[in-house]
Amino acid sequence: MQQRSDAPAEGRSLSDAHMMLYRAFHAQTNFLRPRMAKIGLGPGQPKILGYLGVNGPCSQRTLAEYFELDPAAVSRMLASLNQSGFVRMTQGEDRRTRLAEVTGEGRAALAEWDRCCDEEGATMLAGFSPDEVAQLQDYLTRIHANLRRANRATAPDGEAL
């Protein structure tokens, strides 16, 4: 007869914080992706539009740094948004920098996206009290800060990965 060990079983991460965050993110993606496609936006594009809508014209580098993304990925997203008419690229003050800014069509798409996010937020947080929502936001902010700090500590150049 095999003895039961107190050692953690393989696959124990099916119910830990890592897996719960992953499953929530996956459910959120499944909820939002069809709505995003209906607006004409692809993966990653709503956050770019949202940033530009709040902050105004900015460079690809600014977007890449803010979202912790590879600049080449941001470049591809901006090219697609530009081709779709949601973003226009303009020359920055120095000749090397190009700035992305939201067009009227992009603002309309962003307004529709905001409605989708309102629906998603109401669904996701149904039954939560305002204090619980604030507590969840605090936890997620701290999780993000902890992971960024760990990434900076392990990155070869000290920058977040």
mmCIF file of the C-alpha atoms, coordinates in Angstrom:
data_MODEL
# 
_entry.id   MODEL 
# 
loop_
_atom_site.group_PDB 
_atom_site.id 
_atom_site.type_symbol 
_atom_site.label_atom_id 
_atom_site.label_alt_id 
_atom_site.label_comp_id 
_atom_site.label_asym_id 
_atom_site.label_entity_id 
_atom_site.label_seq_id 
_atom_site.pdbx_PDB_ins_code 
_atom_site.Cartn_x 
_atom_site.Cartn_y 
_atom_site.Cartn_z 
_atom_site.occupancy 
_atom_site.B_iso_or_equiv 
_atom_site.pdbx_formal_charge 
_atom_site.auth_seq_id 
_atom_site.auth_comp_id 
_atom_site.auth_asym_id 
_atom_site.auth_atom_id 
_atom_site.pdbx_PDB_model_num 
ATOM 1   C CA . MET A 1 1   ? 0.000   0.000  0.000   1.00 0.00 ? 1   MET A CA 1 
ATOM 2   C CA . GLN A 1 2   ? 1.359   3.390  -1.007  1.00 0.00 ? 2   GLN A CA 1 
ATOM 3   C CA . GLN A 1 3   ? 1.789   5.897  1.784   1.00 0.00 ? 3   GLN A CA 1 
ATOM 4   C CA . ARG A 1 4   ? 0.296   9.332  1.470   1.00 0.00 ? 4   ARG A CA 1 
ATOM 5   C CA . SER A 1 5   ? 2.884   12.086 1.378   1.00 0.00 ? 5   SER A CA 1 
ATOM 6   C CA . ASP A 1 6   ? 2.575   15.542 2.880   1.00 0.00 ? 6   ASP A CA 1 
ATOM 7   C CA . ALA A 1 7   ? 4.489   16.888 -0.118  1.00 0.00 ? 7   ALA A CA 1 
ATOM 8   C CA . PRO A 1 8   ? 2.461   19.082 -2.447  1.00 0.00 ? 8   PRO A CA 1 
ATOM 9   C CA . ALA A 1 9   ? 0.907   17.176 -5.314  1.00 0.00 ? 9   ALA A CA 1 
ATOM 10  C CA . GLU A 1 10  ? 1.801   17.901 -8.909  1.00 0.00 ? 10  GLU A CA 1 
ATOM 11  C CA . GLY A 1 11  ? -0.722  20.280 -10.427 1.00 0.00 ? 11  GLY A CA 1 
ATOM 12  C CA . ARG A 1 12  ? -1.455  21.951 -7.116  1.00 0.00 ? 12  ARG A CA 1 
ATOM 13  C CA . SER A 1 13  ? -1.540  25.288 -8.899  1.00 0.00 ? 13  SER A CA 1 
ATOM 14  C CA . LEU A 1 14  ? -5.037  24.582 -10.209 1.00 0.00 ? 14  LEU A CA 1 
ATOM 15  C CA . SER A 1 15  ? -6.554  26.496 -7.315  1.00 0.00 ? 15  SER A CA 1 
ATOM 16  C CA . ASP A 1 16  ? -3.839  28.959 -6.282  1.00 0.00 ? 16  ASP A CA 1 
ATOM 17  C CA . ALA A 1 17  ? -3.772  32.721 -6.881  1.00 0.00 ? 17  ALA A CA 1 
ATOM 18  C CA . HIS A 1 18  ? -1.819  32.310 -10.126 1.00 0.00 ? 18  HIS A CA 1 
ATOM 19  C CA . MET A 1 19  ? -4.443  30.034 -11.645 1.00 0.00 ? 19  MET A CA 1 
ATOM 20  C CA . MET A 1 20  ? -7.360  32.083 -10.335 1.00 0.00 ? 20  MET A CA 1 
ATOM 21  C CA . LEU A 1 21  ? -5.933  35.244 -11.947 1.00 0.00 ? 21  LEU A CA 1 
ATOM 22  C CA . TYR A 1 22  ? -5.296  33.339 -15.179 1.00 0.00 ? 22  TYR A CA 1 
ATOM 23  C CA . ARG A 1 23  ? -8.844  31.946 -15.256 1.00 0.00 ? 23  ARG A CA 1 
ATOM 24  C CA . ALA A 1 24  ? -10.367 35.368 -14.530 1.00 0.00 ? 24  ALA A CA 1 
ATOM 25  C CA . PHE A 1 25  ? -8.245  36.917 -17.296 1.00 0.00 ? 25  PHE A CA 1 
ATOM 26  C CA . HIS A 1 26  ? -9.246  34.151 -19.717 1.00 0.00 ? 26  HIS A CA 1 
ATOM 27  C CA . ALA A 1 27  ? -12.952 34.590 -18.878 1.00 0.00 ? 27  ALA A CA 1 
ATOM 28  C CA . GLN A 1 28  ? -12.585 38.356 -19.344 1.00 0.00 ? 28  GLN A CA 1 
ATOM 29  C CA . THR A 1 29  ? -10.912 37.805 -22.720 1.00 0.00 ? 29  THR A CA 1 
ATOM 30  C CA . ASN A 1 30  ? -13.705 35.447 -23.804 1.00 0.00 ? 30  ASN A CA 1 
ATOM 31  C CA . PHE A 1 31  ? -16.300 38.041 -22.762 1.00 0.00 ? 31  PHE A CA 1 
ATOM 32  C CA . LEU A 1 32  ? -14.618 40.997 -24.484 1.00 0.00 ? 32  LEU A CA 1 
ATOM 33  C CA . ARG A 1 33  ? -13.034 39.518 -27.625 1.00 0.00 ? 33  ARG A CA 1 
ATOM 34  C CA . PRO A 1 34  ? -16.276 39.106 -29.658 1.00 0.00 ? 34  PRO A CA 1 
ATOM 35  C CA . ARG A 1 35  ? -17.363 42.614 -28.669 1.00 0.00 ? 35  ARG A CA 1 
ATOM 36  C CA . MET A 1 36  ? -13.957 43.952 -29.653 1.00 0.00 ? 36  MET A CA 1 
ATOM 37  C CA . ALA A 1 37  ? -14.167 42.246 -33.053 1.00 0.00 ? 37  ALA A CA 1 
ATOM 38  C CA . LYS A 1 38  ? -17.641 43.708 -33.651 1.00 0.00 ? 38  LYS A CA 1 
ATOM 39  C CA . ILE A 1 39  ? -16.151 47.204 -33.217 1.00 0.00 ? 39  ILE A CA 1 
ATOM 40  C CA . GLY A 1 40  ? -13.325 46.331 -35.620 1.00 0.00 ? 40  GLY A CA 1 
ATOM 41  C CA . LEU A 1 41  ? -10.557 46.166 -33.037 1.00 0.00 ? 41  LEU A CA 1 
ATOM 42  C CA . GLY A 1 42  ? -7.964  43.435 -32.630 1.00 0.00 ? 42  GLY A CA 1 
ATOM 43  C CA . PRO A 1 43  ? -6.179  42.087 -29.550 1.00 0.00 ? 43  PRO A CA 1 
ATOM 44  C CA . GLY A 1 44  ? -4.257  44.778 -27.702 1.00 0.00 ? 44  GLY A CA 1 
ATOM 45  C CA . GLN A 1 45  ? -5.712  47.628 -29.727 1.00 0.00 ? 45  GLN A CA 1 
ATOM 46  C CA . PRO A 1 46  ? -8.372  48.870 -27.270 1.00 0.00 ? 46  PRO A CA 1 
ATOM 47  C CA . LYS A 1 47  ? -5.773  49.670 -24.627 1.00 0.00 ? 47  LYS A CA 1 
ATOM 48  C CA . ILE A 1 48  ? -3.730  51.651 -27.180 1.00 0.00 ? 48  ILE A CA 1 
ATOM 49  C CA . LEU A 1 49  ? -6.810  53.638 -28.225 1.00 0.00 ? 49  LEU A CA 1 
ATOM 50  C CA . GLY A 1 50  ? -7.751  54.164 -24.586 1.00 0.00 ? 50  GLY A CA 1 
ATOM 51  C CA . TYR A 1 51  ? -4.317  55.509 -23.698 1.00 0.00 ? 51  TYR A CA 1 
ATOM 52  C CA . LEU A 1 52  ? -4.339  57.872 -26.665 1.00 0.00 ? 52  LEU A CA 1 
ATOM 53  C CA . GLY A 1 53  ? -7.887  58.978 -25.846 1.00 0.00 ? 53  GLY A CA 1 
ATOM 54  C CA . VAL A 1 54  ? -6.896  59.913 -22.292 1.00 0.00 ? 54  VAL A CA 1 
ATOM 55  C CA . ASN A 1 55  ? -3.369  61.234 -22.885 1.00 0.00 ? 55  ASN A CA 1 
ATOM 56  C CA . GLY A 1 56  ? -3.490  62.607 -26.420 1.00 0.00 ? 56  GLY A CA 1 
ATOM 57  C CA . PRO A 1 57  ? -0.845  62.097 -29.095 1.00 0.00 ? 57  PRO A CA 1 
ATOM 58  C CA . CYS A 1 58  ? 2.243   60.175 -28.032 1.00 0.00 ? 58  CYS A CA 1 
ATOM 59  C CA . SER A 1 59  ? 5.097   58.115 -29.407 1.00 0.00 ? 59  SER A CA 1 
ATOM 60  C CA . GLN A 1 60  ? 5.265   54.380 -29.941 1.00 0.00 ? 60  GLN A CA 1 
ATOM 61  C CA . ARG A 1 61  ? 7.983   54.259 -27.292 1.00 0.00 ? 61  ARG A CA 1 
ATOM 62  C CA . THR A 1 62  ? 5.727   55.900 -24.690 1.00 0.00 ? 62  THR A CA 1 
ATOM 63  C CA . LEU A 1 63  ? 3.011   53.326 -25.390 1.00 0.00 ? 63  LEU A CA 1 
ATOM 64  C CA . ALA A 1 64  ? 5.479   50.419 -25.255 1.00 0.00 ? 64  ALA A CA 1 
ATOM 65  C CA . GLU A 1 65  ? 6.885   51.600 -21.927 1.00 0.00 ? 65  GLU A CA 1 
ATOM 66  C CA . TYR A 1 66  ? 3.487   52.236 -20.357 1.00 0.00 ? 66  TYR A CA 1 
ATOM 67  C CA . PHE A 1 67  ? 2.058   48.843 -21.332 1.00 0.00 ? 67  PHE A CA 1 
ATOM 68  C CA . GLU A 1 68  ? 5.356   46.969 -20.871 1.00 0.00 ? 68  GLU A CA 1 
ATOM 69  C CA . LEU A 1 69  ? 5.233   45.727 -24.464 1.00 0.00 ? 69  LEU A CA 1 
ATOM 70  C CA . ASP A 1 70  ? 7.804   45.096 -27.147 1.00 0.00 ? 70  ASP A CA 1 
ATOM 71  C CA . PRO A 1 71  ? 8.030   48.244 -29.312 1.00 0.00 ? 71  PRO A CA 1 
ATOM 72  C CA . ALA A 1 72  ? 7.676   46.093 -32.449 1.00 0.00 ? 72  ALA A CA 1 
ATOM 73  C CA . ALA A 1 73  ? 4.318   44.777 -31.183 1.00 0.00 ? 73  ALA A CA 1 
ATOM 74  C CA . VAL A 1 74  ? 3.144   48.341 -30.541 1.00 0.00 ? 74  VAL A CA 1 
ATOM 75  C CA . SER A 1 75  ? 4.326   49.314 -34.021 1.00 0.00 ? 75  SER A CA 1 
ATOM 76  C CA . ARG A 1 76  ? 2.216   46.528 -35.566 1.00 0.00 ? 76  ARG A CA 1 
ATOM 77  C CA . MET A 1 77  ? -0.844  47.541 -33.523 1.00 0.00 ? 77  MET A CA 1 
ATOM 78  C CA . LEU A 1 78  ? -0.443  51.192 -34.525 1.00 0.00 ? 78  LEU A CA 1 
ATOM 79  C CA . ALA A 1 79  ? -0.026  50.245 -38.192 1.00 0.00 ? 79  ALA A CA 1 
ATOM 80  C CA . SER A 1 80  ? -3.254  48.231 -38.048 1.00 0.00 ? 80  SER A CA 1 
ATOM 81  C CA . LEU A 1 81  ? -5.119  50.999 -36.186 1.00 0.00 ? 81  LEU A CA 1 
ATOM 82  C CA . ASN A 1 82  ? -3.837  53.511 -38.743 1.00 0.00 ? 82  ASN A CA 1 
ATOM 83  C CA . GLN A 1 83  ? -4.939  51.302 -41.636 1.00 0.00 ? 83  GLN A CA 1 
ATOM 84  C CA . SER A 1 84  ? -8.393  50.949 -40.034 1.00 0.00 ? 84  SER A CA 1 
ATOM 85  C CA . GLY A 1 85  ? -8.684  54.719 -39.694 1.00 0.00 ? 85  GLY A CA 1 
ATOM 86  C CA . PHE A 1 86  ? -8.768  54.697 -35.878 1.00 0.00 ? 86  PHE A CA 1 
ATOM 87  C CA . VAL A 1 87  ? -5.364  56.355 -35.446 1.00 0.00 ? 87  VAL A CA 1 
ATOM 88  C CA . ARG A 1 88  ? -3.337  58.788 -37.522 1.00 0.00 ? 88  ARG A CA 1 
ATOM 89  C CA . MET A 1 89  ? 0.432   59.064 -37.383 1.00 0.00 ? 89  MET A CA 1 
ATOM 90  C CA . THR A 1 90  ? 1.970   62.542 -37.389 1.00 0.00 ? 90  THR A CA 1 
ATOM 91  C CA . GLN A 1 91  ? 5.510   63.866 -37.287 1.00 0.00 ? 91  GLN A CA 1 
ATOM 92  C CA . GLY A 1 92  ? 6.840   64.716 -33.823 1.00 0.00 ? 92  GLY A CA 1 
ATOM 93  C CA . GLU A 1 93  ? 8.940   67.744 -32.958 1.00 0.00 ? 93  GLU A CA 1 
ATOM 94  C CA . ASP A 1 94  ? 12.128  65.946 -33.917 1.00 0.00 ? 94  ASP A CA 1 
ATOM 95  C CA . ARG A 1 95  ? 12.160  64.281 -37.310 1.00 0.00 ? 95  ARG A CA 1 
ATOM 96  C CA . ARG A 1 96  ? 12.737  60.802 -35.915 1.00 0.00 ? 96  ARG A CA 1 
ATOM 97  C CA . THR A 1 97  ? 9.669   60.671 -33.689 1.00 0.00 ? 97  THR A CA 1 
ATOM 98  C CA . ARG A 1 98  ? 6.221   59.898 -35.002 1.00 0.00 ? 98  ARG A CA 1 
ATOM 99  C CA . LEU A 1 99  ? 3.188   60.478 -32.833 1.00 0.00 ? 99  LEU A CA 1 
ATOM 100 C CA . ALA A 1 100 ? -0.013  58.461 -32.797 1.00 0.00 ? 100 ALA A CA 1 
ATOM 101 C CA . GLU A 1 101 ? -3.308  60.236 -32.229 1.00 0.00 ? 101 GLU A CA 1 
ATOM 102 C CA . VAL A 1 102 ? -6.927  59.077 -32.192 1.00 0.00 ? 102 VAL A CA 1 
ATOM 103 C CA . THR A 1 103 ? -9.100  60.047 -35.166 1.00 0.00 ? 103 THR A CA 1 
ATOM 104 C CA . GLY A 1 104 ? -12.828 60.788 -35.054 1.00 0.00 ? 104 GLY A CA 1 
ATOM 105 C CA . GLU A 1 105 ? -13.493 57.219 -36.146 1.00 0.00 ? 105 GLU A CA 1 
ATOM 106 C CA . GLY A 1 106 ? -11.167 56.026 -33.395 1.00 0.00 ? 106 GLY A CA 1 
ATOM 107 C CA . ARG A 1 107 ? -13.047 58.093 -30.812 1.00 0.00 ? 107 ARG A CA 1 
ATOM 108 C CA . ALA A 1 108 ? -16.319 56.485 -31.925 1.00 0.00 ? 108 ALA A CA 1 
ATOM 109 C CA . ALA A 1 109 ? -14.747 53.012 -31.600 1.00 0.00 ? 109 ALA A CA 1 
ATOM 110 C CA . LEU A 1 110 ? -13.357 53.964 -28.199 1.00 0.00 ? 110 LEU A CA 1 
ATOM 111 C CA . ALA A 1 111 ? -16.785 55.148 -27.007 1.00 0.00 ? 111 ALA A CA 1 
ATOM 112 C CA . GLU A 1 112 ? -18.281 51.803 -28.069 1.00 0.00 ? 112 GLU A CA 1 
ATOM 113 C CA . TRP A 1 113 ? -15.401 49.958 -26.366 1.00 0.00 ? 113 TRP A CA 1 
ATOM 114 C CA . ASP A 1 114 ? -16.044 51.925 -23.171 1.00 0.00 ? 114 ASP A CA 1 
ATOM 115 C CA . ARG A 1 115 ? -19.686 50.758 -23.273 1.00 0.00 ? 115 ARG A CA 1 
ATOM 116 C CA . CYS A 1 116 ? -18.468 47.152 -23.635 1.00 0.00 ? 116 CYS A CA 1 
ATOM 117 C CA . CYS A 1 117 ? -16.136 47.620 -20.664 1.00 0.00 ? 117 CYS A CA 1 
ATOM 118 C CA . ASP A 1 118 ? -18.961 49.106 -18.590 1.00 0.00 ? 118 ASP A CA 1 
ATOM 119 C CA . GLU A 1 119 ? -21.037 45.998 -19.356 1.00 0.00 ? 119 GLU A CA 1 
ATOM 120 C CA . GLU A 1 120 ? -18.088 43.751 -18.537 1.00 0.00 ? 120 GLU A CA 1 
ATOM 121 C CA . GLY A 1 121 ? -17.399 45.603 -15.282 1.00 0.00 ? 121 GLY A CA 1 
ATOM 122 C CA . ALA A 1 122 ? -21.018 45.349 -14.168 1.00 0.00 ? 122 ALA A CA 1 
ATOM 123 C CA . THR A 1 123 ? -21.028 41.623 -14.960 1.00 0.00 ? 123 THR A CA 1 
ATOM 124 C CA . MET A 1 124 ? -17.637 40.926 -13.414 1.00 0.00 ? 124 MET A CA 1 
ATOM 125 C CA . LEU A 1 125 ? -18.296 42.840 -10.193 1.00 0.00 ? 125 LEU A CA 1 
ATOM 126 C CA . ALA A 1 126 ? -21.947 41.854 -9.685  1.00 0.00 ? 126 ALA A CA 1 
ATOM 127 C CA . GLY A 1 127 ? -22.574 41.287 -5.993  1.00 0.00 ? 127 GLY A CA 1 
ATOM 128 C CA . PHE A 1 128 ? -19.427 43.139 -4.883  1.00 0.00 ? 128 PHE A CA 1 
ATOM 129 C CA . SER A 1 129 ? -19.799 46.018 -2.451  1.00 0.00 ? 129 SER A CA 1 
ATOM 130 C CA . PRO A 1 130 ? -17.994 49.304 -3.204  1.00 0.00 ? 130 PRO A CA 1 
ATOM 131 C CA . ASP A 1 131 ? -15.511 48.434 -0.436  1.00 0.00 ? 131 ASP A CA 1 
ATOM 132 C CA . GLU A 1 132 ? -14.849 45.030 -2.006  1.00 0.00 ? 132 GLU A CA 1 
ATOM 133 C CA . VAL A 1 133 ? -14.279 46.647 -5.419  1.00 0.00 ? 133 VAL A CA 1 
ATOM 134 C CA . ALA A 1 134 ? -11.802 49.087 -3.856  1.00 0.00 ? 134 ALA A CA 1 
ATOM 135 C CA . GLN A 1 135 ? -10.081 46.233 -2.039  1.00 0.00 ? 135 GLN A CA 1 
ATOM 136 C CA . LEU A 1 136 ? -9.828  44.192 -5.254  1.00 0.00 ? 136 LEU A CA 1 
ATOM 137 C CA . GLN A 1 137 ? -8.345  47.182 -7.091  1.00 0.00 ? 137 GLN A CA 1 
ATOM 138 C CA . ASP A 1 138 ? -5.815  47.603 -4.282  1.00 0.00 ? 138 ASP A CA 1 
ATOM 139 C CA . TYR A 1 139 ? -4.849  43.920 -4.433  1.00 0.00 ? 139 TYR A CA 1 
ATOM 140 C CA . LEU A 1 140 ? -4.413  44.012 -8.209  1.00 0.00 ? 140 LEU A CA 1 
ATOM 141 C CA . THR A 1 141 ? -2.322  47.186 -7.978  1.00 0.00 ? 141 THR A CA 1 
ATOM 142 C CA . ARG A 1 142 ? -0.077  45.537 -5.395  1.00 0.00 ? 142 ARG A CA 1 
ATOM 143 C CA . ILE A 1 143 ? 0.218   42.341 -7.452  1.00 0.00 ? 143 ILE A CA 1 
ATOM 144 C CA . HIS A 1 144 ? 1.267   44.399 -10.474 1.00 0.00 ? 144 HIS A CA 1 
ATOM 145 C CA . ALA A 1 145 ? 3.835   46.340 -8.418  1.00 0.00 ? 145 ALA A CA 1 
ATOM 146 C CA . ASN A 1 146 ? 5.264   43.134 -6.906  1.00 0.00 ? 146 ASN A CA 1 
ATOM 147 C CA . LEU A 1 147 ? 5.681   41.517 -10.320 1.00 0.00 ? 147 LEU A CA 1 
ATOM 148 C CA . ARG A 1 148 ? 7.231   44.649 -11.869 1.00 0.00 ? 148 ARG A CA 1 
ATOM 149 C CA . ARG A 1 149 ? 9.680   44.881 -8.986  1.00 0.00 ? 149 ARG A CA 1 
ATOM 150 C CA . ALA A 1 150 ? 10.626  41.214 -9.429  1.00 0.00 ? 150 ALA A CA 1 
ATOM 151 C CA . ASN A 1 151 ? 11.034  41.669 -13.183 1.00 0.00 ? 151 ASN A CA 1 
ATOM 152 C CA . ARG A 1 152 ? 13.338  44.670 -12.702 1.00 0.00 ? 152 ARG A CA 1 
ATOM 153 C CA . ALA A 1 153 ? 15.403  42.720 -10.187 1.00 0.00 ? 153 ALA A CA 1 
ATOM 154 C CA . THR A 1 154 ? 15.952  39.844 -12.617 1.00 0.00 ? 154 THR A CA 1 
ATOM 155 C CA . ALA A 1 155 ? 16.291  41.776 -15.888 1.00 0.00 ? 155 ALA A CA 1 
ATOM 156 C CA . PRO A 1 156 ? 19.890  42.045 -17.130 1.00 0.00 ? 156 PRO A CA 1 
ATOM 157 C CA . ASP A 1 157 ? 19.714  45.820 -17.618 1.00 0.00 ? 157 ASP A CA 1 
ATOM 158 C CA . GLY A 1 158 ? 17.559  46.587 -14.576 1.00 0.00 ? 158 GLY A CA 1 
ATOM 159 C CA . GLU A 1 159 ? 14.543  47.431 -16.758 1.00 0.00 ? 159 GLU A CA 1 
ATOM 160 C CA . ALA A 1 160 ? 11.228  45.645 -16.388 1.00 0.00 ? 160 ALA A CA 1 
ATOM 161 C CA . LEU A 1 161 ? 10.840  42.725 -18.767 1.00 0.00 ? 161 LEU A CA 1 
# 
